[in-house]
Amino acid sequence: MRPPARRCALLARLWLLTCSLDFALASKDVKEVTPSKNSKKSGISRKNDIDLKGIVFVIQSQSNSFHVRRAEELRKSILQQAADLTQELPRVLLLHELSKQEGAWTILPLLPHFSATYSRNSSWIFFCEEETRIQVPELLETLRRYDTSKDWFLGKALHDEESTIIHHYAFSEDPTIFKYPDFAAGWALSIPLLNKLTKRLKSEALRSDFTIDLKHEIALYIWDNGKGPPLTPVPELCTDGVDAHCATTSHSSLPLCGNPVKKEDIFVAVKTCKKFHDDRSHCGKTFAILERFLNYSHEKIAWLVIVDDDTLISISRLQHLLSCYESGEPVFLGERYGYGLGTGGYSYITGGGGMVFSREAIRRLLASKCRCYSNDAPDDMVLGMCFSSLGIPVTHSPLFHQARPVDYPEDYLSHQVPISFHKHWNSDPLKVYVTWLAPSKEDKARPETRKGFKDEL
């Protein structure tokens, strides 16, 4: 959503400009660990030896039924690989099961729990997404390279090519110097660092009102203006899987769980007006759309998609993605943001990337009488508040994007099949669509029921 980003941007930019130089100086003191080409044959020192029981796996899962199934499949894979190694089984946790707290997905609020529960008998907390694919023996050997008595923040490094509003123009003089992890490749915290972060969390409240890009914000929190460690890039934590030494990869094809949802089962509403952005009624207009969909559209239409007039979206990819969701469940899907999650706030779907509703979600929402506090209120935040009060979680997909392609690292987008982008500022929307969203000839020729569907960009 645009308004929160603007409100945060000016103050955040001033602070982040002052810390850019500090980071550049601090990063020079970090000694990079040289990876081995084949860790199994490299004679790793037993000094850093750990067993699988020393790793706590945390899958960043969601409570929607499709995502639960994907997370359970990954947990089963990790445990089966551990059993094949005849080692004591590690602990594999699903994030959505750990806490009913609204902000649990932001991870930082759960660090004290991890510290209290696992720090005595563990060496690492390893986080991964549902679509991360883990080669457990390779990951174990990779982690053995690092002295577990020290503070380590490990991951596949991303960096901004240019300063961007979604990161509040952080490190604007040279945004490439700040590295943050690609969650799809997995990332890890050593127990000493976990304990230090926990101590800090107990002594000072989290400062950010808005959670916009979690991976960047976690890296900023850990770095702590140079008082904490920057991210250490680990080549074995991968997303593309082209190198034989990879311990992790990411399942990058578009999910397909059966026949794509038919176009006639999707109602698309575009928010627009003659004056465009100067005189919009955000919330009032959105709730009018919801009422119209529920009361006047054909009841067999299962899905409603609301987009801005400067949103670019691939309907064909959306059809494939929605095949994985049950329209009879209350589904509220898109790119997830958070507001005030450290102080009892709520999650919401940011509107620019597109908001997807199942008919059941809309039925429950309108039956609740939760409405706009004013016609020009930010609609996505009001919807987040309403669904939170109803106990209906928002469902996050990284394939929806609130900003333009240039606002994201190229390496981050390279393992995605994106569904949407937002904003036409300083860009050619037709070129963006053709480059990132238009289906290829090969895709058009594929049988619709073929599994592993992927658009080649």
Short mmCIF file of C-alpha atoms in Angstrom, two decimals:
data_model
loop_
_atom_site.label_atom_id
_atom_site.label_comp_id
_atom_site.label_asym_id
_atom_site.label_seq_id
_atom_site.Cartn_x
_atom_site.Cartn_y
_atom_site.Cartn_z
CA MET A 1 0.00 0.00 0.00
CA ARG A 2 1.41 3.43 -0.90
CA PRO A 3 0.44 5.66 2.07
CA PRO A 4 2.30 3.69 4.79
CA ALA A 5 5.45 3.56 2.67
CA ARG A 6 5.37 7.32 2.11
CA ARG A 7 4.78 8.02 5.79
CA CYS A 8 7.74 5.93 6.80
CA ALA A 9 10.07 6.84 3.96
CA LEU A 10 11.20 10.34 4.90
CA LEU A 11 12.04 9.64 8.54
CA ALA A 12 13.56 6.26 7.77
CA ARG A 13 15.65 7.64 4.94
CA LEU A 14 17.28 10.23 7.21
CA TRP A 15 18.22 7.57 9.75
CA LEU A 16 19.45 5.05 7.19
CA LEU A 17 21.64 7.56 5.38
CA THR A 18 23.58 8.12 8.59
CA CYS A 19 24.15 4.42 9.12
CA SER A 20 25.30 3.54 5.59
CA LEU A 21 28.89 4.62 6.23
CA ASP A 22 28.95 2.78 9.58
CA PHE A 23 27.92 -0.42 7.82
CA ALA A 24 30.59 -0.07 5.14
CA LEU A 25 33.27 0.23 7.83
CA ALA A 26 31.89 -2.62 9.92
CA SER A 27 31.62 -4.99 6.98
CA LYS A 28 35.37 -4.73 6.34
CA ASP A 29 36.00 -6.51 9.65
CA VAL A 30 34.01 -9.60 8.61
CA LYS A 31 36.17 -12.53 7.56
CA GLU A 32 34.50 -14.48 4.80
CA VAL A 33 34.52 -18.24 5.19
CA THR A 34 35.90 -20.02 2.14
CA PRO A 35 33.57 -22.84 1.08
CA SER A 36 34.78 -26.25 0.07
CA LYS A 37 33.87 -27.62 -3.35
CA ASN A 38 33.03 -30.98 -1.82
CA SER A 39 32.57 -30.74 1.91
CA LYS A 40 32.39 -34.51 2.32
CA LYS A 41 35.99 -34.86 1.07
CA SER A 42 37.48 -31.71 2.54
CA GLY A 43 38.60 -33.02 5.94
CA ILE A 44 36.42 -30.69 8.01
CA SER A 45 37.74 -30.03 11.50
CA ARG A 46 35.90 -31.92 14.21
CA LYS A 47 36.10 -28.75 16.34
CA ASN A 48 32.85 -27.55 14.79
CA ASP A 49 31.26 -30.97 14.58
CA ILE A 50 27.51 -31.03 15.14
CA ASP A 51 24.85 -33.68 14.78
CA LEU A 52 21.45 -33.14 13.24
CA LYS A 53 19.94 -32.95 16.71
CA GLY A 54 21.92 -29.71 17.07
CA ILE A 55 19.85 -28.08 14.30
CA VAL A 56 16.33 -26.80 14.91
CA PHE A 57 14.50 -26.50 11.59
CA VAL A 58 11.79 -23.84 11.46
CA ILE A 59 9.56 -23.93 8.37
CA GLN A 60 7.97 -20.52 7.77
CA SER A 61 4.54 -22.10 7.28
CA GLN A 62 1.02 -20.66 7.04
CA SER A 63 -2.28 -21.95 8.36
CA ASN A 64 -4.09 -22.18 5.01
CA SER A 65 -4.70 -25.83 4.13
CA PHE A 66 -2.61 -25.76 0.94
CA HIS A 67 0.37 -24.26 2.74
CA VAL A 68 0.04 -26.68 5.64
CA ARG A 69 0.27 -29.59 3.20
CA ARG A 70 3.39 -28.13 1.57
CA ALA A 71 5.04 -27.56 4.95
CA GLU A 72 4.19 -31.09 6.10
CA GLU A 73 5.77 -32.51 2.95
CA LEU A 74 8.99 -30.62 3.67
CA ARG A 75 9.00 -31.73 7.31
CA LYS A 76 8.56 -35.34 6.23
CA SER A 77 11.45 -34.99 3.77
CA ILE A 78 13.79 -33.58 6.43
CA LEU A 79 12.93 -36.30 8.93
CA GLN A 80 13.24 -39.07 6.32
CA GLN A 81 16.69 -37.85 5.29
CA ALA A 82 17.73 -37.72 8.93
CA ALA A 83 16.50 -41.28 9.45
CA ASP A 84 18.47 -42.40 6.38
CA LEU A 85 21.59 -40.99 8.03
CA THR A 86 20.77 -43.10 11.12
CA GLN A 87 21.10 -40.01 13.29
CA GLU A 88 18.87 -38.83 16.08
CA LEU A 89 16.01 -36.96 14.46
CA PRO A 90 16.17 -33.16 14.55
CA ARG A 91 13.32 -30.94 15.68
CA VAL A 92 11.30 -29.64 12.73
CA LEU A 93 8.85 -26.90 13.67
CA LEU A 94 6.03 -25.31 11.68
CA LEU A 95 5.90 -21.59 12.32
CA HIS A 96 2.12 -21.29 12.21
CA GLU A 97 1.80 -23.92 14.97
CA LEU A 98 4.13 -22.16 17.40
CA SER A 99 1.96 -19.21 18.32
CA LYS A 100 -1.48 -17.77 17.77
CA GLN A 101 0.09 -14.33 17.98
CA GLU A 102 -0.79 -12.25 14.92
CA GLY A 103 2.83 -11.26 14.31
CA ALA A 104 4.42 -14.70 14.66
CA TRP A 105 5.25 -14.73 10.94
CA THR A 106 7.67 -11.84 11.53
CA ILE A 107 9.86 -14.30 13.50
CA LEU A 108 11.57 -11.78 15.80
CA PRO A 109 8.83 -12.04 18.47
CA LEU A 110 9.45 -15.80 18.64
CA LEU A 111 13.21 -15.62 19.22
CA PRO A 112 12.85 -15.56 23.03
CA HIS A 113 10.85 -18.80 22.81
CA PHE A 114 13.53 -20.43 20.66
CA SER A 115 16.24 -19.26 23.07
CA ALA A 116 14.47 -20.53 26.19
CA THR A 117 13.49 -23.85 24.65
CA TYR A 118 16.42 -24.89 22.48
CA SER A 119 19.58 -22.94 23.32
CA ARG A 120 20.99 -25.47 25.79
CA ASN A 121 21.01 -28.45 23.45
CA SER A 122 21.24 -26.89 20.00
CA SER A 123 23.79 -25.07 17.84
CA TRP A 124 21.65 -23.58 15.06
CA ILE A 125 18.16 -22.37 14.26
CA PHE A 126 17.66 -22.93 10.53
CA PHE A 127 14.73 -21.15 8.88
CA CYS A 128 13.29 -22.05 5.49
CA GLU A 129 10.19 -21.57 3.38
CA GLU A 130 7.67 -24.23 2.43
CA GLU A 131 9.14 -24.39 -1.08
CA THR A 132 12.76 -24.71 0.08
CA ARG A 133 14.29 -28.04 -0.85
CA ILE A 134 16.96 -29.22 1.58
CA GLN A 135 19.73 -31.76 1.08
CA VAL A 136 20.19 -32.58 4.74
CA PRO A 137 23.68 -34.21 4.55
CA GLU A 138 25.04 -31.26 2.56
CA LEU A 139 23.48 -28.73 4.93
CA LEU A 140 24.96 -30.51 7.94
CA GLU A 141 28.43 -30.44 6.41
CA THR A 142 28.05 -26.80 5.44
CA LEU A 143 27.13 -25.72 8.97
CA ARG A 144 30.08 -27.66 10.37
CA ARG A 145 32.39 -25.08 8.80
CA TYR A 146 31.29 -22.41 11.25
CA ASP A 147 32.40 -22.11 14.87
CA THR A 148 29.17 -22.45 16.83
CA SER A 149 30.56 -20.49 19.77
CA LYS A 150 30.43 -17.30 17.66
CA ASP A 151 27.68 -15.05 16.32
CA TRP A 152 26.64 -16.16 12.85
CA PHE A 153 23.89 -14.91 10.56
CA LEU A 154 24.05 -17.08 7.43
CA GLY A 155 22.15 -17.04 4.16
CA LYS A 156 22.12 -16.46 0.43
CA ALA A 157 22.84 -12.76 0.04
CA LEU A 158 20.57 -10.37 -1.81
CA HIS A 159 21.16 -6.64 -2.23
CA ASP A 160 19.30 -3.75 -3.80
CA GLU A 161 20.54 -2.59 -7.18
CA GLU A 162 19.19 0.89 -6.46
CA SER A 163 17.53 2.49 -3.46
CA THR A 164 13.86 1.64 -3.27
CA ILE A 165 10.80 2.89 -1.43
CA ILE A 166 9.95 -0.59 -0.10
CA HIS A 167 13.18 -0.37 1.91
CA HIS A 168 12.66 3.32 2.70
CA TYR A 169 15.58 4.23 0.42
CA ALA A 170 18.04 2.48 2.71
CA PHE A 171 21.75 2.98 1.97
CA SER A 172 20.81 5.25 -0.91
CA GLU A 173 24.41 6.28 -1.62
CA ASP A 174 25.34 2.65 -2.30
CA PRO A 175 22.48 0.16 -1.71
CA THR A 176 24.65 -2.77 -2.84
CA ILE A 177 26.67 -2.75 0.39
CA PHE A 178 23.85 -4.06 2.57
CA LYS A 179 23.14 -7.78 2.24
CA TYR A 180 19.97 -9.51 3.38
CA PRO A 181 18.90 -13.18 3.04
CA ASP A 182 16.80 -14.78 0.36
CA PHE A 183 14.40 -16.76 2.54
CA ALA A 184 13.77 -19.26 -0.27
CA ALA A 185 17.35 -20.56 0.13
CA GLY A 186 17.08 -20.88 3.91
CA TRP A 187 18.94 -18.87 6.54
CA ALA A 188 20.46 -19.62 9.92
CA LEU A 189 21.23 -18.09 13.30
CA SER A 190 23.84 -19.51 15.65
CA ILE A 191 22.66 -20.00 19.23
CA PRO A 192 25.02 -17.35 20.69
CA LEU A 193 23.55 -14.77 18.30
CA LEU A 194 20.02 -15.99 19.06
CA ASN A 195 20.64 -15.45 22.77
CA LYS A 196 22.00 -11.95 22.21
CA LEU A 197 19.02 -11.00 20.07
CA THR A 198 16.69 -12.37 22.73
CA LYS A 199 18.37 -10.26 25.41
CA ARG A 200 17.98 -7.20 23.23
CA LEU A 201 14.32 -7.95 22.49
CA LYS A 202 13.59 -8.19 26.20
CA SER A 203 15.24 -4.86 26.95
CA GLU A 204 13.84 -2.76 24.10
CA ALA A 205 10.62 -2.86 22.10
CA LEU A 206 10.61 -3.39 18.36
CA ARG A 207 10.52 0.06 16.76
CA SER A 208 8.98 -0.44 13.32
CA ASP A 209 5.26 0.27 12.89
CA PHE A 210 5.15 -1.33 9.44
CA THR A 211 6.46 -4.70 8.27
CA ILE A 212 6.92 -4.42 4.52
CA ASP A 213 9.85 -6.65 3.50
CA LEU A 214 10.60 -9.02 6.36
CA LYS A 215 13.92 -10.36 5.08
CA HIS A 216 15.38 -6.86 4.77
CA GLU A 217 13.99 -5.73 8.13
CA ILE A 218 15.34 -8.78 9.98
CA ALA A 219 18.80 -8.18 8.51
CA LEU A 220 18.66 -4.53 9.61
CA TYR A 221 17.62 -5.54 13.12
CA ILE A 222 20.40 -8.11 13.46
CA TRP A 223 23.04 -5.72 12.09
CA ASP A 224 21.89 -3.06 14.58
CA ASN A 225 23.85 -0.13 13.11
CA GLY A 226 27.06 -2.14 13.10
CA LYS A 227 26.76 -3.43 16.67
CA GLY A 228 25.63 -6.83 15.40
CA PRO A 229 26.88 -9.07 12.60
CA PRO A 230 26.04 -8.52 8.94
CA LEU A 231 24.84 -11.42 6.84
CA THR A 232 27.54 -13.93 5.93
CA PRO A 233 26.90 -15.21 2.38
CA VAL A 234 26.95 -19.01 2.12
CA PRO A 235 27.35 -20.36 -1.45
CA GLU A 236 25.78 -23.69 -0.52
CA LEU A 237 22.48 -21.98 0.27
CA CYS A 238 21.04 -21.74 -3.23
CA THR A 239 17.81 -21.16 -5.09
CA ASP A 240 18.61 -22.27 -8.66
CA GLY A 241 20.31 -25.57 -7.88
CA VAL A 242 22.67 -25.46 -10.87
CA ASP A 243 25.73 -26.15 -8.72
CA ALA A 244 26.38 -29.64 -7.39
CA HIS A 245 27.52 -28.29 -4.01
CA CYS A 246 24.13 -26.73 -3.14
CA ALA A 247 22.66 -27.76 0.19
CA THR A 248 19.36 -26.01 -0.55
CA THR A 249 17.37 -25.06 -3.62
CA SER A 250 13.96 -23.49 -4.16
CA HIS A 251 10.95 -24.99 -5.90
CA SER A 252 10.51 -22.18 -8.40
CA SER A 253 7.75 -23.42 -10.68
CA LEU A 254 4.24 -22.07 -10.36
CA PRO A 255 2.09 -24.29 -8.11
CA LEU A 256 -0.50 -26.36 -9.97
CA CYS A 257 -2.83 -28.62 -8.02
CA GLY A 258 -5.18 -29.74 -10.79
CA ASN A 259 -6.99 -27.96 -13.60
CA PRO A 260 -6.51 -24.18 -13.56
CA VAL A 261 -9.48 -22.21 -12.28
CA LYS A 262 -11.66 -21.15 -15.21
CA LYS A 263 -11.70 -17.49 -16.18
CA GLU A 264 -15.46 -17.35 -15.71
CA ASP A 265 -14.91 -18.31 -12.05
CA ILE A 266 -12.86 -15.14 -11.41
CA PHE A 267 -14.42 -11.69 -11.07
CA VAL A 268 -11.86 -8.91 -11.63
CA ALA A 269 -12.58 -5.41 -10.29
CA VAL A 270 -10.32 -2.46 -11.14
CA LYS A 271 -10.32 0.53 -8.80
CA THR A 272 -10.05 3.67 -10.90
CA CYS A 273 -11.48 7.15 -11.41
CA LYS A 274 -11.02 10.08 -13.76
CA LYS A 275 -8.83 11.96 -11.35
CA PHE A 276 -6.70 8.86 -10.78
CA HIS A 277 -4.66 9.14 -7.60
CA ASP A 278 -5.65 12.63 -6.45
CA ASP A 279 -9.20 12.03 -5.31
CA ARG A 280 -9.82 8.35 -4.52
CA SER A 281 -12.28 6.82 -2.03
CA HIS A 282 -10.11 3.78 -1.17
CA CYS A 283 -12.15 1.96 1.47
CA GLY A 284 -15.64 3.04 0.44
CA LYS A 285 -15.03 1.96 -3.13
CA THR A 286 -13.58 -1.40 -2.09
CA PHE A 287 -16.49 -2.30 0.17
CA ALA A 288 -18.92 -1.30 -2.60
CA ILE A 289 -17.12 -3.80 -4.83
CA LEU A 290 -17.38 -6.50 -2.15
CA GLU A 291 -21.11 -5.88 -1.75
CA ARG A 292 -21.67 -5.97 -5.50
CA PHE A 293 -19.74 -9.23 -5.87
CA LEU A 294 -21.61 -10.99 -3.09
CA ASN A 295 -25.10 -9.73 -3.87
CA TYR A 296 -25.19 -9.22 -7.63
CA SER A 297 -22.66 -11.53 -9.26
CA HIS A 298 -23.48 -15.13 -10.07
CA GLU A 299 -23.06 -17.30 -6.98
CA LYS A 300 -20.93 -19.78 -8.93
CA ILE A 301 -18.18 -17.18 -9.35
CA ALA A 302 -15.78 -18.35 -6.65
CA TRP A 303 -13.08 -15.69 -6.65
CA LEU A 304 -12.87 -11.90 -6.56
CA VAL A 305 -9.68 -10.06 -7.53
CA ILE A 306 -9.35 -6.34 -6.77
CA VAL A 307 -6.51 -4.42 -8.42
CA ASP A 308 -5.49 -0.80 -8.86
CA ASP A 309 -5.57 0.85 -12.27
CA ASP A 310 -1.76 0.74 -12.31
CA THR A 311 -1.48 -2.95 -11.41
CA LEU A 312 -0.12 -5.38 -13.99
CA ILE A 313 -1.36 -8.93 -13.47
CA SER A 314 -1.17 -12.27 -15.25
CA ILE A 315 -4.64 -13.81 -15.13
CA SER A 316 -3.41 -17.09 -16.63
CA ARG A 317 -0.87 -17.54 -13.84
CA LEU A 318 -3.46 -16.58 -11.27
CA GLN A 319 -5.74 -19.31 -12.68
CA HIS A 320 -3.00 -21.88 -12.05
CA LEU A 321 -2.19 -20.59 -8.56
CA LEU A 322 -5.84 -20.61 -7.46
CA SER A 323 -6.11 -24.30 -8.36
CA CYS A 324 -4.25 -24.91 -5.07
CA TYR A 325 -6.77 -23.10 -2.87
CA GLU A 326 -10.21 -24.18 -1.70
CA SER A 327 -12.81 -21.58 -2.63
CA GLY A 328 -15.08 -22.90 0.12
CA GLU A 329 -12.53 -21.73 2.70
CA PRO A 330 -12.18 -18.08 3.73
CA VAL A 331 -9.14 -17.13 1.63
CA PHE A 332 -7.63 -13.63 1.58
CA LEU A 333 -4.54 -13.87 -0.64
CA GLY A 334 -1.77 -11.55 -1.88
CA GLU A 335 1.41 -9.89 -0.65
CA ARG A 336 1.36 -9.65 3.14
CA TYR A 337 2.36 -6.56 5.13
CA GLY A 338 2.02 -5.91 8.84
CA TYR A 339 1.09 -2.95 11.00
CA GLY A 340 1.98 -2.62 14.69
CA LEU A 341 2.58 -6.34 15.04
CA GLY A 342 4.82 -5.86 18.06
CA THR A 343 2.01 -4.12 19.93
CA GLY A 344 -1.12 -6.08 19.08
CA GLY A 345 -1.56 -4.94 15.47
CA TYR A 346 -2.61 -6.93 12.42
CA SER A 347 -1.51 -8.30 9.05
CA TYR A 348 -3.00 -7.17 5.76
CA ILE A 349 -2.73 -7.73 2.01
CA THR A 350 -1.24 -4.71 0.27
CA GLY A 351 -3.62 -3.53 -2.42
CA GLY A 352 -1.30 -2.53 -5.24
CA GLY A 353 -0.13 -6.06 -5.94
CA GLY A 354 -3.71 -7.30 -6.07
CA MET A 355 -6.06 -8.69 -3.40
CA VAL A 356 -7.72 -12.08 -3.95
CA PHE A 357 -10.83 -13.11 -2.00
CA SER A 358 -12.79 -16.33 -1.93
CA ARG A 359 -16.57 -15.89 -1.85
CA GLU A 360 -16.63 -17.41 1.63
CA ALA A 361 -14.15 -14.81 2.94
CA ILE A 362 -16.36 -12.00 1.61
CA ARG A 363 -19.51 -13.59 3.02
CA ARG A 364 -18.00 -13.75 6.51
CA LEU A 365 -16.58 -10.25 6.25
CA LEU A 366 -19.85 -8.58 5.26
CA ALA A 367 -21.83 -10.60 7.78
CA SER A 368 -19.57 -9.24 10.51
CA LYS A 369 -20.62 -5.62 9.92
CA CYS A 370 -16.95 -4.59 10.04
CA ARG A 371 -16.73 -1.56 7.76
CA CYS A 372 -14.65 1.49 6.82
CA TYR A 373 -14.20 4.09 9.54
CA SER A 374 -14.24 6.61 6.67
CA ASN A 375 -14.72 6.34 2.91
CA ASP A 376 -11.15 7.43 2.20
CA ALA A 377 -9.53 5.14 4.78
CA PRO A 378 -6.77 2.82 3.49
CA ASP A 379 -8.80 -0.15 2.30
CA ASP A 380 -6.11 -2.82 2.62
CA MET A 381 -5.43 -1.92 6.25
CA VAL A 382 -9.14 -1.84 7.13
CA LEU A 383 -9.58 -5.26 5.52
CA GLY A 384 -6.62 -6.57 7.52
CA MET A 385 -8.18 -5.25 10.72
CA CYS A 386 -11.54 -6.83 9.87
CA PHE A 387 -10.19 -10.25 8.94
CA SER A 388 -7.94 -10.25 12.01
CA SER A 389 -10.96 -9.62 14.24
CA LEU A 390 -12.72 -12.53 12.53
CA GLY A 391 -9.78 -14.87 13.10
CA ILE A 392 -9.23 -15.25 9.34
CA PRO A 393 -5.49 -15.08 8.58
CA VAL A 394 -4.16 -13.40 5.48
CA THR A 395 -2.38 -15.81 3.13
CA HIS A 396 0.91 -14.59 1.73
CA SER A 397 2.26 -15.28 -1.74
CA PRO A 398 5.60 -13.75 -2.81
CA LEU A 399 4.39 -13.88 -6.42
CA PHE A 400 2.33 -10.71 -5.91
CA HIS A 401 4.40 -7.52 -5.91
CA GLN A 402 3.51 -4.10 -4.55
CA ALA A 403 6.30 -2.41 -6.51
CA ARG A 404 7.96 -2.49 -9.95
CA PRO A 405 10.45 -5.17 -11.09
CA VAL A 406 13.34 -2.69 -10.73
CA ASP A 407 12.52 -2.36 -7.03
CA TYR A 408 13.50 -5.99 -6.36
CA PRO A 409 16.89 -7.73 -6.63
CA GLU A 410 17.26 -9.48 -9.96
CA ASP A 411 18.43 -12.64 -8.19
CA TYR A 412 15.25 -12.65 -6.10
CA LEU A 413 12.95 -12.45 -9.13
CA SER A 414 15.00 -14.98 -11.10
CA HIS A 415 13.54 -17.94 -9.19
CA GLN A 416 9.93 -16.71 -9.31
CA VAL A 417 7.08 -16.92 -11.77
CA PRO A 418 5.53 -13.57 -10.79
CA ILE A 419 1.80 -12.91 -10.93
CA SER A 420 1.70 -9.13 -10.50
CA PHE A 421 3.64 -5.88 -10.31
CA HIS A 422 2.46 -2.40 -9.41
CA LYS A 423 3.13 1.23 -10.38
CA HIS A 424 3.93 2.68 -13.81
CA TRP A 425 6.21 5.41 -12.49
CA ASN A 426 9.38 5.77 -14.57
CA SER A 427 8.70 2.52 -16.43
CA ASP A 428 7.01 1.23 -19.58
CA PRO A 429 4.06 -0.91 -18.38
CA LEU A 430 3.75 -2.73 -21.70
CA LYS A 431 7.42 -3.68 -21.62
CA VAL A 432 7.12 -4.81 -18.01
CA TYR A 433 4.17 -7.02 -18.89
CA VAL A 434 5.87 -8.57 -21.91
CA THR A 435 9.11 -9.16 -20.02
CA TRP A 436 7.73 -10.50 -16.76
CA LEU A 437 4.09 -11.55 -17.06
CA ALA A 438 3.14 -12.54 -20.61
CA PRO A 439 2.86 -16.31 -21.15
CA SER A 440 5.35 -17.79 -23.58
CA LYS A 441 4.40 -19.77 -26.70
CA GLU A 442 5.58 -22.91 -24.96
CA ASP A 443 3.23 -22.29 -22.05
CA LYS A 444 0.27 -21.72 -24.36
CA ALA A 445 0.92 -25.10 -25.99
CA ARG A 446 1.08 -27.05 -22.74
CA PRO A 447 -1.81 -29.20 -21.53
CA GLU A 448 -3.52 -27.29 -18.74
CA THR A 449 -3.40 -30.22 -16.34
CA ARG A 450 0.34 -30.75 -16.67
CA LYS A 451 2.06 -30.67 -13.28
CA GLY A 452 5.10 -28.51 -12.63
CA PHE A 453 3.80 -25.68 -14.78
CA LYS A 454 6.33 -22.90 -15.16
CA ASP A 455 6.38 -19.76 -17.26
CA GLU A 456 9.79 -19.15 -18.79
CA LEU A 457 10.63 -15.48 -18.51
#
